[in-house]
PDB file of C-alpha atoms in Angstrom:
ATOM      1  CA  UNK F   1      17.442  20.411   2.443  1.00 92.00           C
ATOM      2  CA  UNK F   2      17.551  16.708   1.792  1.00 89.00           C
ATOM      3  CA  UNK F   3      14.010  16.941   0.253  1.00 90.00           C
ATOM      4  CA  UNK F   4      15.205  19.889  -2.118  1.00 92.00           C
ATOM      5  CA  UNK F   5      18.154  17.806  -3.205  1.00 93.00           C
ATOM      6  CA  UNK F   6      16.081  14.485  -3.716  1.00 89.00           C
ATOM      7  CA  UNK F   7      13.516  16.590  -6.021  1.00 93.00           C
ATOM      8  CA  UNK F   8      16.359  18.193  -7.870  1.00 94.00           C
ATOM      9  CA  UNK F   9      18.084  14.862  -8.779  1.00 93.00           C
ATOM     10  CA  UNK F  10      14.694  13.400  -9.681  1.00 91.00           C
ATOM     11  CA  UNK F  11      14.001  16.236 -12.246  1.00 91.00           C
ATOM     12  CA  UNK F  12      17.484  15.510 -13.603  1.00 92.00           C
ATOM     13  CA  UNK F  13      16.619  11.925 -14.227  1.00 89.00           C
ATOM     14  CA  UNK F  14      13.268  12.864 -15.809  1.00 87.00           C
ATOM     15  CA  UNK F  15      15.187  14.953 -18.469  1.00 87.00           C
ATOM     16  CA  UNK F  16      16.647  11.568 -19.677  1.00 87.00           C
ATOM     17  CA  UNK F  17      13.278   9.662 -20.032  1.00 82.00           C
ATOM     18  CA  UNK F  18      12.171   9.607 -23.683  1.00 78.00           C
ATOM     19  CA  UNK F  19       8.761   8.361 -24.382  1.00 70.00           C
ATOM     20  CA  UNK F  20       6.957   8.063 -27.655  1.00 70.00           C
ATOM     21  CA  UNK F  21       3.828   9.842 -27.906  1.00 63.00           C
ATOM     22  CA  UNK F  22       0.858   9.351 -30.347  1.00 63.00           C
ATOM     23  CA  UNK F  23      -1.962  11.973 -30.393  1.00 66.00           C
ATOM     24  CA  UNK F  24      -5.283  10.280 -30.176  1.00 63.00           C
ATOM     25  CA  UNK F  25      -7.999  11.576 -32.356  1.00 64.00           C
ATOM     26  CA  UNK F  26     -10.890  12.697 -30.144  1.00 60.00           C
ATOM     27  CA  UNK F  27     -14.243  13.918 -31.154  1.00 63.00           C
ATOM     28  CA  UNK F  28     -16.260  16.466 -29.107  1.00 65.00           C
ATOM     29  CA  UNK F  29     -15.591  18.604 -26.021  1.00 71.00           C
ATOM     30  CA  UNK F  30     -13.518  17.894 -23.055  1.00 74.00           C
ATOM     31  CA  UNK F  31     -16.713  16.406 -21.212  1.00 77.00           C
ATOM     32  CA  UNK F  32     -17.281  13.650 -23.822  1.00 77.00           C
ATOM     33  CA  UNK F  33     -13.579  12.817 -24.051  1.00 73.00           C
ATOM     34  CA  UNK F  34     -13.478  12.180 -20.176  1.00 75.00           C
ATOM     35  CA  UNK F  35     -16.873  10.145 -20.455  1.00 78.00           C
ATOM     36  CA  UNK F  36     -15.477   8.109 -23.230  1.00 78.00           C
ATOM     37  CA  UNK F  37     -12.208   7.458 -21.553  1.00 75.00           C
ATOM     38  CA  UNK F  38     -14.071   6.514 -18.283  1.00 77.00           C
ATOM     39  CA  UNK F  39     -16.320   4.250 -19.933  1.00 79.00           C
ATOM     40  CA  UNK F  40     -13.643   2.563 -21.968  1.00 78.00           C
ATOM     41  CA  UNK F  41     -11.232   2.017 -18.976  1.00 77.00           C
ATOM     42  CA  UNK F  42     -14.077   0.771 -16.926  1.00 78.00           C
ATOM     43  CA  UNK F  43     -15.184  -1.719 -19.543  1.00 80.00           C
ATOM     44  CA  UNK F  44     -11.732  -2.842 -19.854  1.00 79.00           C
ATOM     45  CA  UNK F  45     -11.253  -3.566 -16.226  1.00 78.00           C
ATOM     46  CA  UNK F  46     -14.557  -5.092 -15.462  1.00 76.00           C
ATOM     47  CA  UNK F  47     -15.112  -7.136 -18.667  1.00 77.00           C
ATOM     48  CA  UNK F  48     -11.981  -7.514 -20.874  1.00 77.00           C
ATOM     49  CA  UNK F  49      -9.492  -7.892 -17.993  1.00 76.00           C
ATOM     50  CA  UNK F  50     -11.394  -9.135 -14.944  1.00 80.00           C
ATOM     51  CA  UNK F  51      -8.101 -10.286 -13.187  1.00 81.00           C
ATOM     52  CA  UNK F  52      -7.103  -6.736 -12.989  1.00 80.00           C
ATOM     53  CA  UNK F  53     -10.454  -5.733 -11.256  1.00 80.00           C
ATOM     54  CA  UNK F  54      -9.642  -8.666  -8.917  1.00 83.00           C
ATOM     55  CA  UNK F  55      -6.091  -7.429  -8.383  1.00 82.00           C
ATOM     56  CA  UNK F  56      -7.124  -3.799  -7.761  1.00 82.00           C
ATOM     57  CA  UNK F  57      -9.704  -4.971  -5.079  1.00 84.00           C
ATOM     58  CA  UNK F  58      -7.130  -7.295  -3.461  1.00 84.00           C
ATOM     59  CA  UNK F  59      -4.630  -4.518  -3.140  1.00 83.00           C
ATOM     60  CA  UNK F  60      -6.997  -2.105  -1.786  1.00 84.00           C
ATOM     61  CA  UNK F  61      -8.180  -4.525   0.757  1.00 85.00           C
ATOM     62  CA  UNK F  62      -4.654  -5.190   1.877  1.00 85.00           C
ATOM     63  CA  UNK F  63      -3.757  -1.554   2.167  1.00 84.00           C
ATOM     64  CA  UNK F  64      -7.180  -1.111   4.104  1.00 86.00           C
ATOM     65  CA  UNK F  65      -6.078  -3.821   6.782  1.00 86.00           C
ATOM     66  CA  UNK F  66      -2.336  -2.820   7.125  1.00 85.00           C
ATOM     67  CA  UNK F  67      -2.343   0.884   6.847  1.00 83.00           C
ATOM     68  CA  UNK F  68      -5.399   1.251   9.130  1.00 84.00           C
ATOM     69  CA  UNK F  69      -3.807  -0.936  11.845  1.00 87.00           C
ATOM     70  CA  UNK F  70      -0.298   0.672  11.531  1.00 87.00           C
ATOM     71  CA  UNK F  71      -1.356   4.230  11.302  1.00 87.00           C
ATOM     72  CA  UNK F  72      -4.102   4.188  14.128  1.00 88.00           C
ATOM     73  CA  UNK F  73      -2.828   1.106  16.019  1.00 87.00           C
ATOM     74  CA  UNK F  74       0.805   1.907  16.537  1.00 88.00           C
ATOM     75  CA  UNK F  75       0.594   5.313  18.052  1.00 88.00           C
ATOM     76  CA  UNK F  76      -2.335   3.860  20.204  1.00 89.00           C
ATOM     77  CA  UNK F  77      -0.325   0.821  21.503  1.00 88.00           C
ATOM     78  CA  UNK F  78       2.725   3.024  22.263  1.00 89.00           C
ATOM     79  CA  UNK F  79       1.378   6.007  23.748  1.00 87.00           C
ATOM     80  CA  UNK F  80      -2.006   5.035  25.254  1.00 87.00           C
ATOM     81  CA  UNK F  81      -1.687   1.176  26.042  1.00 87.00           C
ATOM     82  CA  UNK F  82       2.074   1.223  26.968  1.00 88.00           C
ATOM     83  CA  UNK F  83       2.296   4.579  28.249  1.00 88.00           C
ATOM     84  CA  UNK F  84       5.596   5.218  26.527  1.00 89.00           C
ATOM     85  CA  UNK F  85       6.859   8.780  25.699  1.00 89.00           C
ATOM     86  CA  UNK F  86       7.168  10.329  22.234  1.00 88.00           C
ATOM     87  CA  UNK F  87      10.676   9.127  21.735  1.00 91.00           C
ATOM     88  CA  UNK F  88       9.529   5.553  21.634  1.00 91.00           C
ATOM     89  CA  UNK F  89       6.822   6.441  19.106  1.00 89.00           C
ATOM     90  CA  UNK F  90       9.276   8.383  16.933  1.00 91.00           C
ATOM     91  CA  UNK F  91      11.624   5.234  16.913  1.00 91.00           C
ATOM     92  CA  UNK F  92       8.702   3.100  15.980  1.00 90.00           C
ATOM     93  CA  UNK F  93       7.668   5.466  13.099  1.00 90.00           C
ATOM     94  CA  UNK F  94      11.511   5.508  11.819  1.00 92.00           C
ATOM     95  CA  UNK F  95      11.271   1.570  11.975  1.00 91.00           C
ATOM     96  CA  UNK F  96       8.140   1.496   9.775  1.00 90.00           C
ATOM     97  CA  UNK F  97       9.875   3.910   7.304  1.00 90.00           C
ATOM     98  CA  UNK F  98      12.943   1.719   7.150  1.00 92.00           C
ATOM     99  CA  UNK F  99      10.676  -1.359   6.761  1.00 91.00           C
ATOM    100  CA  UNK F 100       9.031   0.218   3.789  1.00 89.00           C
ATOM    101  CA  UNK F 101      12.309   0.944   2.154  1.00 90.00           C
ATOM    102  CA  UNK F 102      13.412  -2.789   2.943  1.00 90.00           C
ATOM    103  CA  UNK F 103      10.094  -4.026   1.417  1.00 88.00           C
ATOM    104  CA  UNK F 104      10.576  -1.894  -1.801  1.00 87.00           C
ATOM    105  CA  UNK F 105      14.234  -3.085  -2.222  1.00 87.00           C
ATOM    106  CA  UNK F 106      13.270  -6.804  -1.566  1.00 85.00           C
ATOM    107  CA  UNK F 107      10.337  -6.451  -4.206  1.00 82.00           C
ATOM    108  CA  UNK F 108      13.009  -5.271  -6.834  1.00 79.00           C
ATOM    109  CA  UNK F 109      15.324  -8.024  -6.098  1.00 80.00           C
ATOM    110  CA  UNK F 110      12.395 -10.642  -6.113  1.00 76.00           C
ATOM    111  CA  UNK F 111      10.606  -9.236  -9.075  1.00 68.00           C
ATOM    112  CA  UNK F 112      11.718 -12.016 -11.207  1.00 70.00           C
ATOM    113  CA  UNK F 113      11.301 -14.776  -8.619  1.00 72.00           C
ATOM    114  CA  UNK F 114       7.749 -13.860  -7.462  1.00 69.00           C
ATOM    115  CA  UNK F 115       4.915 -15.723  -9.177  1.00 71.00           C
ATOM    116  CA  UNK F 116       1.321 -14.685  -9.102  1.00 71.00           C
ATOM    117  CA  UNK F 117       0.399 -17.667  -7.047  1.00 70.00           C
ATOM    118  CA  UNK F 118       2.699 -16.691  -4.326  1.00 73.00           C
ATOM    119  CA  UNK F 119       0.848 -13.555  -3.638  1.00 78.00           C
ATOM    120  CA  UNK F 120      -1.254 -15.648  -1.140  1.00 82.00           C
ATOM    121  CA  UNK F 121       1.840 -16.298   0.637  1.00 83.00           C
ATOM    122  CA  UNK F 122       2.406 -12.482   1.026  1.00 82.00           C
ATOM    123  CA  UNK F 123      -1.084 -11.860   2.286  1.00 85.00           C
ATOM    124  CA  UNK F 124      -0.891 -14.713   4.706  1.00 88.00           C
ATOM    125  CA  UNK F 125       2.403 -13.428   6.124  1.00 88.00           C
ATOM    126  CA  UNK F 126       0.703 -10.140   6.964  1.00 87.00           C
ATOM    127  CA  UNK F 127      -1.692 -12.069   9.474  1.00 88.00           C
ATOM    128  CA  UNK F 128       1.212 -14.099  10.526  1.00 92.00           C
ATOM    129  CA  UNK F 129       3.116 -11.267  11.588  1.00 91.00           C
ATOM    130  CA  UNK F 130       0.645  -9.775  13.758  1.00 89.00           C
ATOM    131  CA  UNK F 131      -0.010 -12.697  15.793  1.00 93.00           C
ATOM    132  CA  UNK F 132       3.151 -12.173  17.957  1.00 93.00           C
ATOM    133  CA  UNK F 133       1.970  -8.617  18.686  1.00 89.00           C
ATOM    134  CA  UNK F 134      -1.238 -10.024  20.112  1.00 89.00           C
ATOM    135  CA  UNK F 135       0.361 -12.783  22.103  1.00 93.00           C
ATOM    136  CA  UNK F 136       2.764 -10.564  23.961  1.00 92.00           C
ATOM    137  CA  UNK F 137      -0.130  -8.448  25.424  1.00 88.00           C
ATOM    138  CA  UNK F 138      -1.462 -11.513  26.896  1.00 90.00           C
ATOM    139  CA  UNK F 139       1.918 -12.286  28.637  1.00 88.00           C
ATOM    140  CA  UNK F 140       3.020 -10.677  31.864  1.00 90.00           C
ATOM    141  CA  UNK F 141       6.193  -9.070  30.558  1.00 91.00           C
ATOM    142  CA  UNK F 142       7.630  -5.623  30.695  1.00 91.00           C
ATOM    143  CA  UNK F 143       6.378  -2.681  28.725  1.00 90.00           C
ATOM    144  CA  UNK F 144       9.567  -2.436  26.666  1.00 91.00           C
ATOM    145  CA  UNK F 145       9.412  -6.172  25.477  1.00 93.00           C
ATOM    146  CA  UNK F 146       5.740  -5.627  24.488  1.00 93.00           C
ATOM    147  CA  UNK F 147       7.046  -2.624  22.600  1.00 93.00           C
ATOM    148  CA  UNK F 148       9.825  -4.237  20.663  1.00 93.00           C
ATOM    149  CA  UNK F 149       7.588  -7.333  19.738  1.00 94.00           C
ATOM    150  CA  UNK F 150       4.943  -4.810  18.396  1.00 93.00           C
ATOM    151  CA  UNK F 151       7.416  -2.877  16.256  1.00 93.00           C
ATOM    152  CA  UNK F 152       9.025  -6.108  14.835  1.00 94.00           C
ATOM    153  CA  UNK F 153       5.505  -7.435  14.028  1.00 93.00           C
ATOM    154  CA  UNK F 154       4.390  -4.268  12.468  1.00 92.00           C
ATOM    155  CA  UNK F 155       7.564  -3.954  10.368  1.00 92.00           C
ATOM    156  CA  UNK F 156       7.029  -7.436   9.160  1.00 92.00           C
ATOM    157  CA  UNK F 157       3.585  -6.348   7.935  1.00 91.00           C
ATOM    158  CA  UNK F 158       4.978  -3.295   6.485  1.00 90.00           C
ATOM    159  CA  UNK F 159       7.639  -5.298   4.362  1.00 90.00           C
ATOM    160  CA  UNK F 160       5.107  -7.579   3.372  1.00 89.00           C
ATOM    161  CA  UNK F 161       2.568  -4.904   2.158  1.00 88.00           C
ATOM    162  CA  UNK F 162       5.370  -3.040   0.316  1.00 87.00           C
ATOM    163  CA  UNK F 163       6.430  -6.404  -1.588  1.00 87.00           C
ATOM    164  CA  UNK F 164       2.893  -7.195  -2.419  1.00 86.00           C
ATOM    165  CA  UNK F 165       1.832  -3.605  -3.520  1.00 84.00           C
ATOM    166  CA  UNK F 166       4.844  -3.180  -5.760  1.00 84.00           C
ATOM    167  CA  UNK F 167       4.397  -6.694  -7.269  1.00 84.00           C
ATOM    168  CA  UNK F 168       0.619  -6.477  -7.943  1.00 83.00           C
ATOM    169  CA  UNK F 169       1.025  -2.980  -9.494  1.00 82.00           C
ATOM    170  CA  UNK F 170       3.831  -4.412 -11.885  1.00 82.00           C
ATOM    171  CA  UNK F 171       1.388  -7.334 -12.790  1.00 81.00           C
ATOM    172  CA  UNK F 172      -1.223  -4.883 -13.543  1.00 81.00           C
ATOM    173  CA  UNK F 173       1.082  -2.658 -15.700  1.00 81.00           C
ATOM    174  CA  UNK F 174       2.266  -5.785 -17.469  1.00 80.00           C
ATOM    175  CA  UNK F 175      -1.338  -7.045 -18.522  1.00 79.00           C
ATOM    176  CA  UNK F 176      -2.448  -3.378 -19.504  1.00 80.00           C
ATOM    177  CA  UNK F 177      -1.883  -1.962 -23.003  1.00 79.00           C
ATOM    178  CA  UNK F 178       0.122   1.042 -23.156  1.00 77.00           C
ATOM    179  CA  UNK F 179      -2.744   3.499 -24.303  1.00 75.00           C
ATOM    180  CA  UNK F 180      -4.724   2.375 -21.122  1.00 77.00           C
ATOM    181  CA  UNK F 181      -1.895   2.389 -18.527  1.00 79.00           C
ATOM    182  CA  UNK F 182      -2.563   5.909 -17.415  1.00 79.00           C
ATOM    183  CA  UNK F 183      -6.185   5.487 -16.891  1.00 79.00           C
ATOM    184  CA  UNK F 184      -6.142   2.149 -15.161  1.00 80.00           C
ATOM    185  CA  UNK F 185      -3.207   3.462 -12.915  1.00 81.00           C
ATOM    186  CA  UNK F 186      -5.574   6.259 -12.029  1.00 81.00           C
ATOM    187  CA  UNK F 187      -8.108   3.824 -10.754  1.00 78.00           C
ATOM    188  CA  UNK F 188      -5.697   1.948  -8.691  1.00 79.00           C
ATOM    189  CA  UNK F 189      -4.409   5.238  -7.096  1.00 82.00           C
ATOM    190  CA  UNK F 190      -7.876   6.544  -6.465  1.00 83.00           C
ATOM    191  CA  UNK F 191      -9.244   3.315  -4.955  1.00 82.00           C
ATOM    192  CA  UNK F 192      -6.331   2.908  -2.595  1.00 82.00           C
ATOM    193  CA  UNK F 193      -6.171   6.447  -1.535  1.00 84.00           C
ATOM    194  CA  UNK F 194      -9.825   6.183  -0.616  1.00 86.00           C
ATOM    195  CA  UNK F 195      -9.764   3.060   1.419  1.00 87.00           C
ATOM    196  CA  UNK F 196      -6.731   3.913   3.516  1.00 85.00           C
ATOM    197  CA  UNK F 197      -8.664   6.789   5.404  1.00 88.00           C
ATOM    198  CA  UNK F 198     -11.681   4.434   5.716  1.00 90.00           C
ATOM    199  CA  UNK F 199      -9.801   1.784   7.107  1.00 88.00           C
ATOM    200  CA  UNK F 200      -8.159   4.447   9.576  1.00 89.00           C
ATOM    201  CA  UNK F 201     -11.585   5.409  10.674  1.00 91.00           C
ATOM    202  CA  UNK F 202     -12.587   1.957  11.168  1.00 91.00           C
ATOM    203  CA  UNK F 203      -9.700   0.826  13.271  1.00 90.00           C
ATOM    204  CA  UNK F 204     -10.069   3.948  15.155  1.00 89.00           C
ATOM    205  CA  UNK F 205     -13.676   3.094  16.351  1.00 90.00           C
ATOM    206  CA  UNK F 206     -12.488  -0.551  17.003  1.00 89.00           C
ATOM    207  CA  UNK F 207      -9.404   0.536  19.083  1.00 86.00           C
ATOM    208  CA  UNK F 208     -11.719   2.941  20.983  1.00 86.00           C
ATOM    209  CA  UNK F 209     -14.409   0.292  21.416  1.00 87.00           C
ATOM    210  CA  UNK F 210     -12.017  -2.706  22.726  1.00 84.00           C
ATOM    211  CA  UNK F 211      -9.280  -0.583  24.465  1.00 77.00           C
ATOM    212  CA  UNK F 212     -10.189  -2.133  27.891  1.00 77.00           C
ATOM    213  CA  UNK F 213     -10.244  -5.772  26.450  1.00 75.00           C
TER     214      UNK F 213
END
């Protein structure tokens, strides 16, 4: 019921969005149009605005790291390493969801203050947040303490990646002409969606390989 209500409210908001539309003159069939759009957007990203390509790769790499370790690592730590029940894992997932929302809200509040050179701080913070989760497993403490420290560390990474992703996408949109935004954003969505399962597969092998170490 909550999902239905949210979709309905979103649809109502969509009714009030007014966008100008200019029909582009295209020659040839649909395949030639797709080919032309693909080549023009690739040329724009790789030659005219190389910073967009760098930002795209940086965003994809950060999602590869964070999503791989959170989606695969968190259930592995909670259920396999610590031996806790499903209630603890459910609480961990809920905490990550709240962290994602907090990161999105923080990105909106800090949109005017964040500068591009500060993106390095966000990337570094992802690595800093995971250090306590590694240290606590080396200490002779209770499983619940390891669980709490791990959740806090993972939530910190989730907040950082949410802020970074939103800010990076907004920068890309600002540097992209209106007639190219749809094509460029399609690349961003495709690349980030492709790297996430690859990261999960790699981290799955890594956790399995080093589970006893």
